[in-house]
PDB file of C-alpha atoms in Angstrom:
ATOM      1  CA  UNK A   1     -61.160 112.922  83.201  1.00 71.00           C
ATOM      2  CA  UNK A   2     -60.937 116.070  81.061  1.00 75.00           C
ATOM      3  CA  UNK A   3     -63.163 118.605  82.132  1.00 88.00           C
ATOM      4  CA  UNK A   4     -63.881 121.034  78.842  1.00 94.00           C
ATOM      5  CA  UNK A   5     -65.150 124.712  79.806  1.00 96.00           C
ATOM      6  CA  UNK A   6     -66.613 127.221  76.863  1.00 97.00           C
ATOM      7  CA  UNK A   7     -67.144 130.757  77.448  1.00 97.00           C
ATOM      8  CA  UNK A   8     -69.049 132.359  76.734  1.00 97.00           C
ATOM      9  CA  UNK A   9     -72.202 130.253  77.203  1.00 96.00           C
ATOM     10  CA  UNK A  10     -74.247 132.972  74.781  1.00 97.00           C
ATOM     11  CA  UNK A  11     -73.034 135.632  72.409  1.00 97.00           C
ATOM     12  CA  UNK A  12     -74.893 138.238  70.425  1.00 98.00           C
ATOM     13  CA  UNK A  13     -73.109 140.297  68.004  1.00 97.00           C
ATOM     14  CA  UNK A  14     -74.154 142.207  65.087  1.00 98.00           C
ATOM     15  CA  UNK A  15     -73.171 141.391  61.496  1.00 98.00           C
ATOM     16  CA  UNK A  16     -69.642 142.227  60.477  1.00 97.00           C
ATOM     17  CA  UNK A  17     -68.574 141.883  64.365  1.00 98.00           C
ATOM     18  CA  UNK A  18     -65.377 140.038  64.774  1.00 98.00           C
ATOM     19  CA  UNK A  19     -66.343 136.964  67.259  1.00 98.00           C
ATOM     20  CA  UNK A  20     -64.102 134.922  69.696  1.00 98.00           C
ATOM     21  CA  UNK A  21     -65.244 131.967  71.557  1.00 98.00           C
ATOM     22  CA  UNK A  22     -63.021 130.201  74.058  1.00 98.00           C
ATOM     23  CA  UNK A  23     -62.385 126.717  75.222  1.00 98.00           C
ATOM     24  CA  UNK A  24     -60.144 125.575  78.068  1.00 97.00           C
ATOM     25  CA  UNK A  25     -59.301 121.927  79.220  1.00 94.00           C
ATOM     26  CA  UNK A  26     -57.893 120.478  82.193  1.00 88.00           C
ATOM     27  CA  UNK A  27     -55.978 117.586  81.491  1.00 83.00           C
ATOM     28  CA  UNK A  28     -53.534 117.390  78.318  1.00 81.00           C
ATOM     29  CA  UNK A  29     -54.959 116.042  74.965  1.00 84.00           C
ATOM     30  CA  UNK A  30     -53.766 115.001  71.824  1.00 83.00           C
ATOM     31  CA  UNK A  31     -56.367 116.920  69.690  1.00 89.00           C
ATOM     32  CA  UNK A  32     -58.940 119.445  69.911  1.00 93.00           C
ATOM     33  CA  UNK A  33     -61.982 120.016  67.687  1.00 94.00           C
ATOM     34  CA  UNK A  34     -64.357 122.450  67.146  1.00 97.00           C
ATOM     35  CA  UNK A  35     -68.114 121.721  65.779  1.00 96.00           C
ATOM     36  CA  UNK A  36     -70.736 123.879  64.591  1.00 97.00           C
ATOM     37  CA  UNK A  37     -74.381 122.665  65.497  1.00 95.00           C
ATOM     38  CA  UNK A  38     -77.139 124.326  63.361  1.00 90.00           C
ATOM     39  CA  UNK A  39     -80.648 124.732  64.799  1.00 86.00           C
ATOM     40  CA  UNK A  40     -81.877 121.492  63.211  1.00 83.00           C
ATOM     41  CA  UNK A  41     -79.799 119.940  65.228  1.00 85.00           C
ATOM     42  CA  UNK A  42     -77.056 118.585  62.980  1.00 88.00           C
ATOM     43  CA  UNK A  43     -73.151 118.880  63.617  1.00 92.00           C
ATOM     44  CA  UNK A  44     -70.368 119.669  61.401  1.00 93.00           C
ATOM     45  CA  UNK A  45     -66.950 119.188  62.100  1.00 92.00           C
ATOM     46  CA  UNK A  46     -64.924 122.669  61.427  1.00 95.00           C
ATOM     47  CA  UNK A  47     -61.496 122.042  62.705  1.00 94.00           C
ATOM     48  CA  UNK A  48     -59.296 119.338  64.378  1.00 92.00           C
ATOM     49  CA  UNK A  49     -56.017 120.647  65.784  1.00 91.00           C
ATOM     50  CA  UNK A  50     -53.119 119.664  67.821  1.00 89.00           C
ATOM     51  CA  UNK A  51     -50.778 122.919  67.596  1.00 91.00           C
ATOM     52  CA  UNK A  52     -50.774 126.122  66.054  1.00 94.00           C
ATOM     53  CA  UNK A  53     -53.628 127.971  64.156  1.00 96.00           C
ATOM     54  CA  UNK A  54     -55.630 126.625  61.334  1.00 96.00           C
ATOM     55  CA  UNK A  55     -58.122 128.939  59.168  1.00 97.00           C
ATOM     56  CA  UNK A  56     -60.824 128.135  56.821  1.00 95.00           C
ATOM     57  CA  UNK A  57     -62.493 130.866  55.291  1.00 96.00           C
ATOM     58  CA  UNK A  58     -63.584 133.532  57.773  1.00 97.00           C
ATOM     59  CA  UNK A  59     -63.054 131.103  60.681  1.00 98.00           C
ATOM     60  CA  UNK A  60     -59.753 130.676  62.642  1.00 98.00           C
ATOM     61  CA  UNK A  61     -58.875 127.973  65.259  1.00 98.00           C
ATOM     62  CA  UNK A  62     -55.871 128.401  67.633  1.00 98.00           C
ATOM     63  CA  UNK A  63     -54.681 126.192  70.459  1.00 96.00           C
ATOM     64  CA  UNK A  64     -52.080 126.834  73.296  1.00 95.00           C
ATOM     65  CA  UNK A  65     -51.216 123.599  74.245  1.00 92.00           C
ATOM     66  CA  UNK A  66     -49.126 124.994  77.209  1.00 93.00           C
ATOM     67  CA  UNK A  67     -52.226 126.988  78.478  1.00 94.00           C
ATOM     68  CA  UNK A  68     -54.513 124.264  77.734  1.00 94.00           C
ATOM     69  CA  UNK A  69     -56.831 126.840  75.720  1.00 96.00           C
ATOM     70  CA  UNK A  70     -58.074 127.185  72.295  1.00 98.00           C
ATOM     71  CA  UNK A  71     -60.276 129.934  70.684  1.00 98.00           C
ATOM     72  CA  UNK A  72     -62.405 130.106  67.703  1.00 98.00           C
ATOM     73  CA  UNK A  73     -62.418 133.375  65.855  1.00 98.00           C
ATOM     74  CA  UNK A  74     -65.146 134.280  63.274  1.00 98.00           C
ATOM     75  CA  UNK A  75     -63.999 137.554  61.279  1.00 97.00           C
ATOM     76  CA  UNK A  76     -67.022 139.608  59.376  1.00 96.00           C
ATOM     77  CA  UNK A  77     -69.494 137.519  60.949  1.00 97.00           C
ATOM     78  CA  UNK A  78     -72.908 136.894  59.211  1.00 97.00           C
ATOM     79  CA  UNK A  79     -76.256 135.997  60.490  1.00 96.00           C
ATOM     80  CA  UNK A  80     -75.640 132.143  58.676  1.00 95.00           C
ATOM     81  CA  UNK A  81     -73.195 131.999  61.446  1.00 97.00           C
ATOM     82  CA  UNK A  82     -75.648 132.130  63.902  1.00 97.00           C
ATOM     83  CA  UNK A  83     -75.066 128.452  65.545  1.00 97.00           C
ATOM     84  CA  UNK A  84     -73.920 126.202  68.711  1.00 97.00           C
ATOM     85  CA  UNK A  85     -70.192 126.055  68.545  1.00 98.00           C
ATOM     86  CA  UNK A  86     -68.833 123.024  70.407  1.00 97.00           C
ATOM     87  CA  UNK A  87     -65.294 122.403  71.516  1.00 96.00           C
ATOM     88  CA  UNK A  88     -64.218 118.731  72.164  1.00 94.00           C
ATOM     89  CA  UNK A  89     -61.017 117.146  72.939  1.00 92.00           C
ATOM     90  CA  UNK A  90     -59.192 113.653  72.567  1.00 85.00           C
ATOM     91  CA  UNK A  91     -56.516 112.704  75.212  1.00 73.00           C
ATOM     92  CA  UNK A  92     -53.483 110.323  73.842  1.00 60.00           C
ATOM     93  CA  UNK A  93     -54.579 106.896  72.562  1.00 55.00           C
ATOM     94  CA  UNK A  94     -58.039 107.370  73.857  1.00 56.00           C
ATOM     95  CA  UNK A  95     -60.219 108.511  71.021  1.00 64.00           C
ATOM     96  CA  UNK A  96     -63.302 109.380  72.995  1.00 78.00           C
ATOM     97  CA  UNK A  97     -64.317 112.789  72.600  1.00 86.00           C
ATOM     98  CA  UNK A  98     -65.234 114.952  75.705  1.00 89.00           C
ATOM     99  CA  UNK A  99     -67.442 117.878  75.027  1.00 93.00           C
ATOM    100  CA  UNK A 100     -67.854 121.168  75.988  1.00 95.00           C
ATOM    101  CA  UNK A 101     -71.527 122.530  76.489  1.00 95.00           C
ATOM    102  CA  UNK A 102     -71.301 124.799  73.649  1.00 96.00           C
ATOM    103  CA  UNK A 103     -71.673 128.536  73.074  1.00 97.00           C
ATOM    104  CA  UNK A 104     -74.908 129.614  71.261  1.00 97.00           C
ATOM    105  CA  UNK A 105     -73.848 132.309  68.786  1.00 98.00           C
ATOM    106  CA  UNK A 106     -76.519 134.899  67.364  1.00 97.00           C
ATOM    107  CA  UNK A 107     -75.623 137.439  64.669  1.00 97.00           C
ATOM    108  CA  UNK A 108     -78.230 140.211  64.039  1.00 97.00           C
ATOM    109  CA  UNK A 109     -78.390 141.570  60.615  1.00 96.00           C
TER     110      UNK A 109
ATOM    111  CA  UNK B   1     -72.617 112.043  48.263  1.00 63.00           C
ATOM    112  CA  UNK B   2     -71.246 110.243  51.195  1.00 72.00           C
ATOM    113  CA  UNK B   3     -72.637 110.957  54.639  1.00 92.00           C
ATOM    114  CA  UNK B   4     -74.399 109.475  57.943  1.00 95.00           C
ATOM    115  CA  UNK B   5     -78.124 109.010  57.534  1.00 95.00           C
ATOM    116  CA  UNK B   6     -80.176 108.922  60.896  1.00 96.00           C
ATOM    117  CA  UNK B   7     -83.758 107.827  60.953  1.00 92.00           C
ATOM    118  CA  UNK B   8     -86.318 108.773  62.128  1.00 92.00           C
ATOM    119  CA  UNK B   9     -85.998 112.666  62.398  1.00 93.00           C
ATOM    120  CA  UNK B  10     -88.475 112.338  65.055  1.00 94.00           C
ATOM    121  CA  UNK B  11     -89.562 109.242  67.233  1.00 93.00           C
ATOM    122  CA  UNK B  12     -92.192 108.906  70.032  1.00 91.00           C
ATOM    123  CA  UNK B  13     -92.081 105.975  72.471  1.00 87.00           C
ATOM    124  CA  UNK B  14     -94.663 104.679  75.242  1.00 88.00           C
ATOM    125  CA  UNK B  15     -93.653 103.657  78.644  1.00 85.00           C
ATOM    126  CA  UNK B  16     -91.899 100.316  78.620  1.00 86.00           C
ATOM    127  CA  UNK B  17     -91.481 100.340  74.968  1.00 90.00           C
ATOM    128  CA  UNK B  18     -87.970  99.265  73.266  1.00 93.00           C
ATOM    129  CA  UNK B  19     -87.278 101.494  70.270  1.00 94.00           C
ATOM    130  CA  UNK B  20     -84.232 101.631  67.965  1.00 95.00           C
ATOM    131  CA  UNK B  21     -82.731 104.606  66.205  1.00 96.00           C
ATOM    132  CA  UNK B  22     -81.058 103.872  62.786  1.00 97.00           C
ATOM    133  CA  UNK B  23     -77.565 105.091  61.774  1.00 97.00           C
ATOM    134  CA  UNK B  24     -76.147 104.225  58.629  1.00 97.00           C
ATOM    135  CA  UNK B  25     -73.267 105.533  56.790  1.00 97.00           C
ATOM    136  CA  UNK B  26     -71.645 105.310  53.373  1.00 96.00           C
ATOM    137  CA  UNK B  27     -67.958 106.897  54.425  1.00 94.00           C
ATOM    138  CA  UNK B  28     -66.244 103.561  54.305  1.00 93.00           C
ATOM    139  CA  UNK B  29     -65.562 104.529  57.976  1.00 92.00           C
ATOM    140  CA  UNK B  30     -64.320 101.735  60.721  1.00 91.00           C
ATOM    141  CA  UNK B  31     -65.330 103.487  63.808  1.00 91.00           C
ATOM    142  CA  UNK B  32     -69.012 104.622  64.630  1.00 93.00           C
ATOM    143  CA  UNK B  33     -70.621 106.398  67.871  1.00 93.00           C
ATOM    144  CA  UNK B  34     -73.622 106.976  69.422  1.00 96.00           C
ATOM    145  CA  UNK B  35     -73.925 110.679  71.602  1.00 96.00           C
ATOM    146  CA  UNK B  36     -76.859 111.730  73.617  1.00 96.00           C
ATOM    147  CA  UNK B  37     -77.420 115.488  73.969  1.00 95.00           C
ATOM    148  CA  UNK B  38     -79.580 116.968  76.699  1.00 94.00           C
ATOM    149  CA  UNK B  39     -80.169 120.795  77.044  1.00 88.00           C
ATOM    150  CA  UNK B  40     -77.475 122.474  78.811  1.00 84.00           C
ATOM    151  CA  UNK B  41     -75.242 119.576  78.933  1.00 87.00           C
ATOM    152  CA  UNK B  42     -72.483 118.402  76.580  1.00 88.00           C
ATOM    153  CA  UNK B  43     -72.966 115.556  74.200  1.00 93.00           C
ATOM    154  CA  UNK B  44     -72.242 112.552  76.137  1.00 94.00           C
ATOM    155  CA  UNK B  45     -71.043 109.168  74.523  1.00 93.00           C
ATOM    156  CA  UNK B  46     -73.392 105.862  74.923  1.00 96.00           C
ATOM    157  CA  UNK B  47     -71.516 103.261  72.821  1.00 95.00           C
ATOM    158  CA  UNK B  48     -69.059 103.360  70.197  1.00 92.00           C
ATOM    159  CA  UNK B  49     -67.730 100.635  67.853  1.00 93.00           C
ATOM    160  CA  UNK B  50     -64.175 100.281  66.280  1.00 89.00           C
ATOM    161  CA  UNK B  51     -64.794  97.590  63.977  1.00 90.00           C
ATOM    162  CA  UNK B  52     -67.598  95.494  62.739  1.00 94.00           C
ATOM    163  CA  UNK B  53     -68.984  92.859  65.421  1.00 95.00           C
ATOM    164  CA  UNK B  54     -67.249  94.701  68.006  1.00 94.00           C
ATOM    165  CA  UNK B  55     -68.322  97.498  70.259  1.00 94.00           C
ATOM    166  CA  UNK B  56     -67.572  99.191  73.906  1.00 93.00           C
ATOM    167  CA  UNK B  57     -69.765 100.880  76.397  1.00 94.00           C
ATOM    168  CA  UNK B  58     -69.506 104.636  76.567  1.00 92.00           C
ATOM    169  CA  UNK B  59     -70.219 106.936  79.422  1.00 90.00           C
ATOM    170  CA  UNK B  60     -73.920 106.520  79.968  1.00 95.00           C
ATOM    171  CA  UNK B  61     -74.636 102.745  78.169  1.00 96.00           C
ATOM    172  CA  UNK B  62     -77.162 101.887  80.723  1.00 96.00           C
ATOM    173  CA  UNK B  63     -80.379 101.255  79.320  1.00 96.00           C
ATOM    174  CA  UNK B  64     -79.400 101.083  75.727  1.00 97.00           C
ATOM    175  CA  UNK B  65     -78.036  98.527  73.582  1.00 97.00           C
ATOM    176  CA  UNK B  66     -76.347  98.364  70.032  1.00 98.00           C
ATOM    177  CA  UNK B  67     -75.173  95.949  67.426  1.00 97.00           C
ATOM    178  CA  UNK B  68     -72.376  96.203  64.815  1.00 97.00           C
ATOM    179  CA  UNK B  69     -73.260  93.440  62.033  1.00 97.00           C
ATOM    180  CA  UNK B  70     -72.148  95.861  59.032  1.00 97.00           C
ATOM    181  CA  UNK B  71     -69.382  98.129  58.861  1.00 96.00           C
ATOM    182  CA  UNK B  72     -72.338 100.681  57.280  1.00 97.00           C
ATOM    183  CA  UNK B  73     -74.892 100.111  60.113  1.00 98.00           C
ATOM    184  CA  UNK B  74     -74.996 100.966  63.764  1.00 98.00           C
ATOM    185  CA  UNK B  75     -78.512 100.845  65.340  1.00 98.00           C
ATOM    186  CA  UNK B  76     -79.060 102.006  68.877  1.00 98.00           C
ATOM    187  CA  UNK B  77     -82.003 100.576  70.899  1.00 97.00           C
ATOM    188  CA  UNK B  78     -83.491 102.581  73.634  1.00 95.00           C
ATOM    189  CA  UNK B  79     -84.900  99.944  76.060  1.00 94.00           C
ATOM    190  CA  UNK B  80     -87.488 100.078  78.571  1.00 89.00           C
ATOM    191  CA  UNK B  81     -84.571 100.241  81.282  1.00 88.00           C
ATOM    192  CA  UNK B  82     -83.685 103.752  80.014  1.00 89.00           C
ATOM    193  CA  UNK B  83     -85.801 105.647  82.589  1.00 87.00           C
ATOM    194  CA  UNK B  84     -85.186 109.094  80.963  1.00 90.00           C
ATOM    195  CA  UNK B  85     -84.955 108.708  77.337  1.00 92.00           C
ATOM    196  CA  UNK B  86     -86.070 111.812  76.186  1.00 94.00           C
ATOM    197  CA  UNK B  87     -83.103 113.633  74.511  1.00 95.00           C
ATOM    198  CA  UNK B  88     -81.551 114.206  71.041  1.00 95.00           C
ATOM    199  CA  UNK B  89     -79.413 111.601  69.835  1.00 96.00           C
ATOM    200  CA  UNK B  90     -76.473 111.794  67.410  1.00 96.00           C
ATOM    201  CA  UNK B  91     -74.744 109.363  65.397  1.00 96.00           C
ATOM    202  CA  UNK B  92     -70.838 110.008  64.204  1.00 93.00           C
ATOM    203  CA  UNK B  93     -68.117 107.903  62.373  1.00 93.00           C
ATOM    204  CA  UNK B  94     -64.641 108.332  61.820  1.00 90.00           C
ATOM    205  CA  UNK B  95     -62.178 106.946  59.417  1.00 85.00           C
ATOM    206  CA  UNK B  96     -60.004 105.023  61.407  1.00 71.00           C
ATOM    207  CA  UNK B  97     -60.121 103.498  64.816  1.00 58.00           C
ATOM    208  CA  UNK B  98     -57.217 105.580  66.150  1.00 61.00           C
ATOM    209  CA  UNK B  99     -57.344 108.878  68.020  1.00 61.00           C
ATOM    210  CA  UNK B 100     -57.238 112.316  66.706  1.00 70.00           C
ATOM    211  CA  UNK B 101     -59.768 111.824  63.618  1.00 78.00           C
ATOM    212  CA  UNK B 102     -62.455 113.914  62.739  1.00 84.00           C
ATOM    213  CA  UNK B 103     -65.917 112.603  63.431  1.00 87.00           C
ATOM    214  CA  UNK B 104     -68.795 113.044  60.681  1.00 91.00           C
ATOM    215  CA  UNK B 105     -72.343 113.568  62.534  1.00 93.00           C
ATOM    216  CA  UNK B 106     -75.489 112.660  61.370  1.00 94.00           C
ATOM    217  CA  UNK B 107     -78.443 115.072  61.776  1.00 93.00           C
ATOM    218  CA  UNK B 108     -80.161 113.399  64.620  1.00 95.00           C
ATOM    219  CA  UNK B 109     -83.016 111.924  66.151  1.00 96.00           C
ATOM    220  CA  UNK B 110     -85.155 113.428  68.628  1.00 95.00           C
ATOM    221  CA  UNK B 111     -87.196 110.793  70.969  1.00 94.00           C
ATOM    222  CA  UNK B 112     -89.753 111.834  73.121  1.00 93.00           C
ATOM    223  CA  UNK B 113     -92.056 109.883  75.514  1.00 87.00           C
ATOM    224  CA  UNK B 114     -95.459 110.021  75.201  1.00 82.00           C
TER     225      UNK B 114
END
């Protein structure tokens, strides 16, 4: 079974700072997902990637398959980025997601 | 707008009662999922369905039941056999039965025991 570890668990930043959230997994995967959960509880899918790098607005996700590691970066952070960021992986033909415990990000104005 | 609708947002259950959580999607997705979220833990899969009239147990299916009579609907029943039902429940769907598809989530139902 894949183990998914995220760091840090909690992160507080000032508006405008560059943010990095890390995710490591123990077994080879076919895809890695980054999700955002707002205080109300709803979850939004940010990225799904299996190699390289993806960018959407101020968000950048990278993955290193050899090192079994992914990072989510937020440039020019804003208070509205405050949320829980969750990493999840799928492996091979098994499309079930295995989730990390999440990183709580708070961006102060 | 297409999306996933979960209802109710908050639900209270008395001891010994079964309760049913609703999940409806209008995304024309084949696959649907139910997850449970507890404080300090990652989401855990309860049940999933790849196609109408078919579903499989996830990692924590005991005390839960589901049905998939229509493509759009995947209700979850929390039975009295589930001894610790207080949690946040999330429904999701994806466009294909295969792996590596982004999942679309509802806004969740928070279940509490009276």
